Amino acid sequence: MDTRNYITLSQLAASIQGTIRNTFSGQSYWVVADITSHSFYPAKGYHYFDLVEKDARSHQLTAKISASAWGNGSNRIKEFESVTGQRFSNDMHVLIRVAVEYHPVYGLKLSLLDIDTSFTIGLLEQQKQATLQRLLTECSDIVRKTPEGYMTRNKALTLNSVIQRIAVVSSASSAGYQDFMHTLQSNAYGYIFHIENYFTAVQGEANAAQVCMQLEAIIDSGKQFDTVVIIRGGGAQTDLLLFDQFPLGKAVAGFPVPVITGIGHHKNETITDMLAHTATKTPTRAAELIIAHNRSFEEALLTQQQYIIIRMQQMLKDKQQQLSSLHTGIINRSRDLLADYKEGLARKRQGIPQNARHLLLKHRSAMNQLSGQLLAKPGQVTASRLHELSHIRKDIQVYARKLLQQQQQKLLHHETVVRIMSPASLLQKGFAMVQHKGMIITSAAQLSPGDEITVQMADAGVNATVTSKTTNDGHESNI
């Protein structure tokens, strides 16, 4: 082996390092890439991660370089998290400024110098707007755009005057859930709430389906809730991406019970917030909203009660004044009436003797006239009644003669009919009478072949023997 044809690895590494330093020294580049394999050491403020790029169609890796951030780069990441509200973590698509470095031991590495917050915010906003547009297109029956924002079927629902039955969708270990429950239970007005918990994970995009399942479980329970509250305890914006998912937005927009959100993010509004009946910033605010809603109803009742009390007091006062005036008027009127009646009685007392005399004279005259009439009246009445009786007697005689004549005519008519319908008359017309054993036969059913019969005609009787019977249809004897 010719030792002149090889160099040591460190020599090669040093040569590569020198070449890279000469080429990239003092230069930096803005690079778009995805974050993977991220790890953070808070004590030192160091970030270690890989930058990768994937083919848009096949999703296969087309490039991968290790990267790190410390010092000023770490501070820029902290500012990025503060502005965007999301943690610098895996699967994040970022625009960062990097410097190229090479170390003989650790190899090629990119050092993060800066990160563009507006790029990441813009991507998230684009995804959010695309989801909203999809909701408007595919769910136009429950979501529509208005100048004030988004109107949904859920927003159109009316909250009950008092909220007591509440279904809560949250994580059991969420600090926001604890804040919500504490605020409700320690309210200053002593309101009592009936809470039904539907616990689920409330962060991570993949868990949107679980939240939708809990909403379906609320409907399937058949219980009548006044509201459904979706809460969590805040966090980075990426933790809230669950609430920007299409399935959850659709479920909330068309939910049949008013939905109140308290997702816990002060800076941005999620799609779930935008489509729910009422959105609040935190779980505590959601609880305060419910308490304030109930207090508003109670205050309205108290105001109405106070109005009724004041109105009743006014009415009682008015009625008392009216009663007092009426009492005074009755007394005065009674006095006036009594005085008038006393004067009237005095006048009547004076006029009674004179009027009595006039009445007696008048009635005496009338009695005299009536006495004369009574003496003459019986003779007139008797003569009139005798005249009427004479007319009635004559009418009775005339009517009796007419009635006798009518009855005689009826008797003659009946006699003629009886004569015409007699057996002798019928026999003269060609009819015959059949007898068997001295009895008149009226139906062929009474006879059998071999029976001896007598056929009685007008001038003689004929003896015969029955040989056969022929049934008639009832029309043979029509003449």
XYZ file of C-alpha atoms in Angstrom:
479
model
C 0.000 0.000 0.000
C 1.251 3.427 -0.938
C 0.882 5.596 2.171
C 1.084 8.665 0.017
C -2.401 7.932 -1.461
C -4.497 8.372 1.736
C -5.209 10.969 4.422
C -6.738 10.685 7.856
C -10.454 11.128 8.443
C -9.794 14.196 10.564
C -7.808 15.675 7.701
C -10.731 15.060 5.335
C -13.168 16.471 7.856
C -10.965 19.513 8.334
C -10.786 19.980 4.559
C -14.617 19.746 4.297
C -14.968 22.141 7.211
C -12.632 24.609 5.592
C -14.382 24.376 2.247
C -17.808 24.887 3.826
C -16.542 27.745 5.975
C -15.003 29.465 2.970
C -18.174 28.971 0.918
C -20.851 29.766 3.530
C -18.977 31.971 6.016
C -20.945 35.137 6.824
C -23.957 33.988 4.787
C -27.445 32.985 5.885
C -30.455 31.611 4.030
C -34.231 31.715 4.482
C -35.410 28.118 4.256
C -38.919 26.604 4.196
C -39.048 23.187 5.856
C -40.885 20.949 8.340
C -39.690 20.305 11.903
C -39.088 16.714 13.052
C -37.238 14.985 15.913
C -37.459 18.117 18.038
C -36.078 18.148 21.570
C -35.704 21.086 23.944
C -33.533 21.489 27.028
C -35.019 24.329 29.085
C -32.090 24.560 31.499
C -29.699 25.480 28.702
C -32.220 26.884 26.271
C -31.038 24.517 23.512
C -33.254 23.236 20.667
C -32.210 20.230 18.573
C -34.276 19.167 15.569
C -34.200 18.017 11.955
C -35.358 20.055 8.971
C -37.018 17.926 6.307
C -38.684 18.478 2.956
C -41.166 16.064 1.380
C -42.382 15.612 -2.158
C -45.816 17.225 -2.471
C -47.277 14.215 -4.276
C -45.507 11.145 -2.916
C -44.704 12.620 0.535
C -41.276 10.996 0.286
C -38.300 12.771 1.873
C -36.355 14.843 -0.613
C -33.979 16.509 1.872
C -33.037 16.252 5.564
C -30.478 18.257 7.577
C -29.960 18.423 11.338
C -30.360 21.833 12.954
C -30.080 23.497 16.339
C -30.832 26.774 18.050
C -29.329 28.410 21.131
C -28.544 31.851 22.321
C -30.191 34.438 20.052
C -31.807 31.688 17.936
C -33.446 30.216 21.061
C -34.698 33.686 22.033
C -36.216 34.135 18.576
C -38.062 30.811 19.013
C -39.411 32.047 22.377
C -40.655 35.244 20.700
C -42.221 33.141 17.950
C -44.140 31.063 20.519
C -45.314 34.204 22.302
C -46.573 35.879 19.116
C -48.178 32.855 17.438
C -49.445 31.245 20.619
C -48.060 27.836 19.597
C -45.075 25.783 20.657
C -42.110 25.219 18.376
C -42.553 21.473 17.846
C -42.708 18.580 15.409
C -44.688 18.699 12.149
C -44.609 22.478 12.091
C -44.132 24.088 8.684
C -41.812 27.091 9.168
C -39.800 29.731 7.356
C -36.461 30.134 9.175
C -33.124 31.869 8.537
C -30.188 29.503 8.989
C -26.434 29.471 8.748
C -24.530 26.460 7.400
C -21.986 24.870 9.754
C -19.834 21.793 9.684
C -18.163 20.081 12.645
C -15.616 17.281 12.219
C -17.406 15.177 14.848
C -21.081 16.216 14.598
C -21.139 16.691 10.839
C -23.234 19.083 8.758
C -25.665 21.185 10.723
C -27.831 24.265 10.251
C -27.936 26.869 12.987
C -31.262 28.732 13.394
C -30.771 32.495 13.421
C -34.358 33.768 12.976
C -37.906 32.521 12.365
C -40.683 34.278 10.427
C -43.820 34.379 12.635
C -46.045 35.863 9.933
C -45.368 32.891 7.643
C -46.624 30.373 10.201
C -49.568 32.529 11.214
C -50.478 32.957 7.562
C -50.498 29.199 6.958
C -52.731 28.580 9.937
C -55.064 31.363 8.842
C -55.189 29.961 5.297
C -56.168 26.546 6.666
C -58.771 28.169 8.880
C -60.292 30.200 6.016
C -60.348 27.120 3.794
C -62.263 25.210 6.486
C -64.737 28.086 6.886
C -65.289 28.213 3.119
C -65.892 24.454 3.079
C -68.461 24.836 5.856
C -70.241 27.582 3.887
C -70.242 25.413 0.753
C -71.098 21.994 2.150
C -73.238 23.056 5.136
C -75.172 26.001 3.731
C -78.309 24.820 5.542
C -76.727 25.456 8.961
C -73.948 28.010 8.263
C -74.105 31.291 6.362
C -71.947 34.406 6.148
C -73.331 37.724 7.363
C -71.813 41.215 7.630
C -71.443 40.619 11.378
C -69.734 37.231 11.006
C -71.108 33.717 10.713
C -74.727 32.849 11.441
C -75.466 29.238 12.375
C -78.449 27.175 13.380
C -76.963 26.970 16.864
C -76.684 30.765 17.132
C -80.363 31.060 16.174
C -81.394 29.044 19.240
C -82.676 30.935 22.274
C -81.110 30.338 25.660
C -83.603 29.358 28.335
C -84.371 32.141 30.807
C -82.630 30.107 33.508
C -79.647 27.818 32.840
C -79.411 24.907 35.270
C -78.956 21.663 33.321
C -75.471 21.828 31.769
C -73.566 19.250 29.714
C -69.795 19.857 29.936
C -67.374 18.625 27.264
C -63.852 18.848 28.662
C -60.841 16.936 29.876
C -61.234 15.500 33.379
C -57.747 16.697 34.310
C -58.108 20.153 32.766
C -57.385 23.069 35.082
C -59.942 25.008 33.066
C -62.607 22.450 34.012
C -61.723 22.867 37.675
C -61.947 26.670 37.329
C -65.308 26.357 35.608
C -66.769 24.095 38.303
C -65.348 26.206 41.133
C -66.819 29.405 39.658
C -70.269 27.838 39.272
C -70.342 26.184 42.691
C -69.081 29.244 44.594
C -71.382 31.766 42.911
C -72.475 34.580 45.216
C -76.190 34.083 44.567
C -76.526 30.488 45.709
C -77.601 29.212 42.294
C -77.655 25.421 41.963
C -76.513 23.788 38.731
C -76.939 20.197 37.536
C -73.777 19.225 35.672
C -73.404 16.197 33.382
C -69.762 15.574 32.379
C -68.700 14.206 28.982
C -64.950 13.902 29.394
C -62.622 13.606 26.397
C -59.225 14.811 25.197
C -59.507 18.457 24.093
C -56.187 19.046 22.378
C -54.589 17.616 19.278
C -56.154 17.679 15.820
C -56.791 13.923 15.852
C -59.089 14.218 18.863
C -61.726 16.286 17.059
C -63.596 13.043 16.311
C -63.721 12.224 20.042
C -65.264 15.597 20.843
C -67.842 15.020 18.084
C -68.618 11.606 19.605
C -69.267 13.234 22.968
C -71.630 15.737 21.344
C -73.490 12.813 19.763
C -73.598 11.102 23.166
C -75.302 14.193 24.605
C -78.040 13.929 21.969
C -78.360 10.147 22.376
C -78.774 10.513 26.153
C -82.238 11.973 25.567
C -81.717 14.395 28.451
C -82.959 17.963 28.202
C -79.987 20.309 28.677
C -80.195 24.094 28.827
C -76.735 24.431 27.287
C -73.605 22.501 26.292
C -70.290 23.999 27.458
C -67.029 23.130 25.665
C -64.006 24.135 27.761
C -60.292 23.573 28.123
C -57.518 25.284 30.030
C -55.784 27.311 27.335
C -52.474 26.455 25.665
C -50.587 27.039 22.452
C -52.434 27.707 19.220
C -51.387 24.336 17.840
C -53.114 22.754 20.842
C -56.259 24.521 19.737
C -56.168 23.307 16.122
C -58.670 20.648 17.193
C -61.283 23.412 17.391
C -60.570 24.520 13.789
C -61.451 21.106 12.327
C -64.319 20.784 9.840
C -66.210 17.898 11.577
C -66.309 19.710 14.914
C -67.309 23.005 13.310
C -70.164 21.274 11.467
C -71.315 19.478 14.630
C -71.364 22.690 16.693
C -73.041 24.793 13.978
C -75.983 22.393 13.702
C -76.169 21.289 17.351
C -79.767 21.415 18.692
C -78.754 22.788 22.121
C -77.078 26.224 22.568
C -73.293 25.733 22.786
C -71.106 27.986 24.977
C -67.331 27.808 24.486
C -64.593 28.682 26.932
C -61.577 27.288 25.146
C -59.068 29.480 26.936
C -57.281 31.515 24.262
C -57.193 35.298 24.480
C -55.540 36.112 21.153
C -57.293 34.077 18.476
C -60.818 32.888 17.839
C -61.263 29.277 16.741
C -63.850 28.096 14.210
C -65.737 26.413 17.042
C -65.940 29.802 18.811
C -67.150 31.476 15.634
C -69.951 28.950 15.015
C -71.106 28.334 18.598
C -74.060 30.118 20.163
C -71.847 32.108 22.558
C -68.048 32.257 22.775
C -66.042 33.277 25.838
C -62.280 33.486 26.264
C -61.834 31.188 29.268
C -63.712 28.498 31.214
C -64.078 30.957 34.099
C -65.668 33.502 31.749
C -68.063 30.797 30.513
C -69.159 30.087 34.094
C -69.474 33.822 34.812
C -71.595 34.222 31.673
C -74.022 31.516 32.862
C -74.221 33.056 36.338
C -74.749 36.534 34.867
C -77.447 35.149 32.553
C -79.349 33.679 35.495
C -78.759 36.825 37.539
C -80.190 38.907 34.713
C -83.372 36.832 34.833
C -83.525 37.106 38.614
C -82.960 40.862 38.491
C -85.724 41.177 35.916
C -88.016 39.273 38.280
C -86.938 41.418 41.225
C -87.474 44.560 39.167
C -90.904 43.331 38.169
C -91.639 42.423 41.777
C -90.572 45.875 42.955
C -92.657 47.483 40.243
C -95.674 45.424 41.280
C -95.165 46.352 44.945
C -94.832 50.063 44.143
C -97.791 49.901 41.781
C -99.903 48.101 44.372
C -98.950 50.681 47.006
C -99.956 53.465 44.632
C -103.198 51.695 43.797
C -103.964 51.118 47.503
C -103.287 54.755 48.252
C -105.522 55.847 45.367
C -108.258 53.462 46.451
C -108.011 54.650 50.039
C -108.419 58.229 48.867
C -111.347 57.192 46.715
C -112.906 55.308 49.640
C -112.439 58.317 51.895
C -114.051 60.603 49.328
C -116.822 58.071 48.755
C -117.393 57.738 52.516
C -117.708 61.501 52.894
C -119.994 61.691 49.859
C -122.218 58.885 51.162
C -122.614 60.592 54.539
C -123.465 63.947 52.963
C -125.792 62.366 50.417
C -127.507 60.324 53.132
C -128.117 63.419 55.157
C -129.561 65.208 52.134
C -131.796 62.239 51.301
C -133.029 61.936 54.867
C -133.908 65.623 54.936
C -135.717 65.314 51.591
C -137.635 62.239 52.743
C -138.609 63.934 56.009
C -140.059 66.852 54.095
C -141.822 64.459 51.739
C -143.277 62.462 54.625
C -144.528 65.620 56.265
C -146.264 66.599 53.031
C -147.734 63.106 52.653
C -148.945 63.134 56.220
C -150.785 66.373 55.571
C -152.273 65.193 52.267
C -153.391 61.687 53.351
C -156.705 62.690 55.078
C -157.800 64.818 52.138
C -156.759 62.219 49.541
C -158.536 59.519 51.548
C -161.781 61.420 51.429
C -161.466 61.943 47.651
C -160.776 58.228 47.164
C -163.751 57.185 49.290
C -166.099 59.419 47.348
C -164.706 58.172 44.049
C -165.050 54.515 45.027
C -168.553 55.060 46.412
C -169.668 56.470 43.055
C -168.058 53.577 41.257
C -169.822 51.080 43.566
C -173.170 52.645 42.810
C -172.611 52.374 39.076
C -171.454 48.762 39.410
C -174.503 47.888 41.538
C -176.870 49.171 38.811
C -174.999 47.190 36.172
C -175.154 44.009 38.245
C -178.900 44.259 38.635
C -179.483 44.619 34.862
C -176.757 42.217 33.628
C -178.207 38.737 34.582
C -181.320 39.133 32.419
C -179.226 40.201 29.407
C -176.794 37.349 29.836
C -179.580 34.737 30.215
C -181.381 35.875 27.058
C -178.117 35.797 25.093
C -177.295 32.256 26.260
C -180.818 30.972 25.413
C -180.465 32.381 21.889
C -177.072 30.654 21.478
C -178.528 27.324 22.731
C -181.367 27.530 20.143
C -178.792 27.917 17.320
C -176.692 25.055 18.671
C -179.758 22.714 18.825
C -180.598 23.429 15.191
C -176.952 22.808 14.150
C -176.918 19.478 15.981
C -180.067 18.292 14.229
C -178.698 19.164 10.782
C -175.331 17.520 11.480
C -177.026 14.334 12.836
C -179.067 13.903 9.645
C -175.972 14.313 7.461
C -173.970 11.837 9.580
C -176.772 9.187 9.350
C -176.906 9.551 5.569
C -173.110 9.113 5.276
C -173.085 5.967 7.436
C -175.963 4.459 5.435
C -173.997 4.990 2.200
C -170.914 3.301 3.719
C -173.017 0.295 4.804
C -174.433 -0.092 1.310
C -170.908 0.010 -0.153
C -169.606 -2.651 2.261
C -172.647 -4.830 1.510
C -171.896 -4.680 -2.213
C -168.221 -5.582 -1.645
C -169.126 -8.536 0.587
C -171.624 -9.801 -1.983
C -169.033 -9.593 -4.769
C -166.350 -11.419 -2.694
C -168.696 -14.249 -1.514
C -167.714 -17.862 -2.527
C -170.870 -18.291 -4.553
C -170.103 -15.207 -6.590
C -166.496 -16.342 -7.141
C -167.648 -19.814 -8.287
C -169.970 -18.134 -10.793
C -166.921 -16.416 -12.302
C -165.221 -19.734 -13.093
C -163.242 -20.314 -9.956
C -163.367 -23.670 -8.127
C -162.955 -24.713 -4.504
C -160.867 -27.836 -3.668
C -161.742 -29.903 -0.604
C -159.967 -32.875 0.923
C -161.513 -34.814 3.751
C -164.041 -32.011 4.273
C -161.381 -29.272 4.562
C -160.784 -26.499 2.022
C -157.316 -26.821 0.438
C -155.416 -23.507 0.005
C -151.984 -24.879 -0.989
C -150.757 -27.782 -3.119
C -148.350 -28.611 -0.313
C -151.349 -30.028 1.606
C -151.919 -32.717 -1.064
C -149.986 -35.781 -2.200
C -150.406 -38.016 -5.253
C -153.225 -40.521 -4.630
C -155.285 -38.202 -2.438
C -158.990 -38.047 -3.284
C -160.350 -34.543 -3.580
C -163.658 -32.815 -4.353
C -163.616 -29.903 -6.795
C -166.620 -27.722 -6.033
C -167.872 -25.589 -8.958
C -170.890 -23.306 -9.271
C -173.374 -25.960 -10.390
C -171.886 -29.256 -9.017
C -169.043 -30.959 -7.165
C -166.546 -33.233 -8.969
C -164.631 -36.029 -7.218
C -161.050 -36.589 -8.429
C -157.786 -38.300 -7.512
C -154.406 -36.452 -7.433
C -151.939 -38.071 -9.812
C -149.169 -35.432 -9.842
C -148.259 -31.844 -8.847
C -146.741 -29.095 -10.995
C -145.086 -26.158 -9.246
C -146.107 -22.727 -10.603
C -144.011 -19.534 -10.575
C -146.946 -17.484 -9.238
C -147.852 -15.757 -12.487
C -150.083 -18.419 -14.126
C -153.290 -17.059 -12.558
C -152.777 -13.488 -13.788
C -155.887 -12.494 -15.761
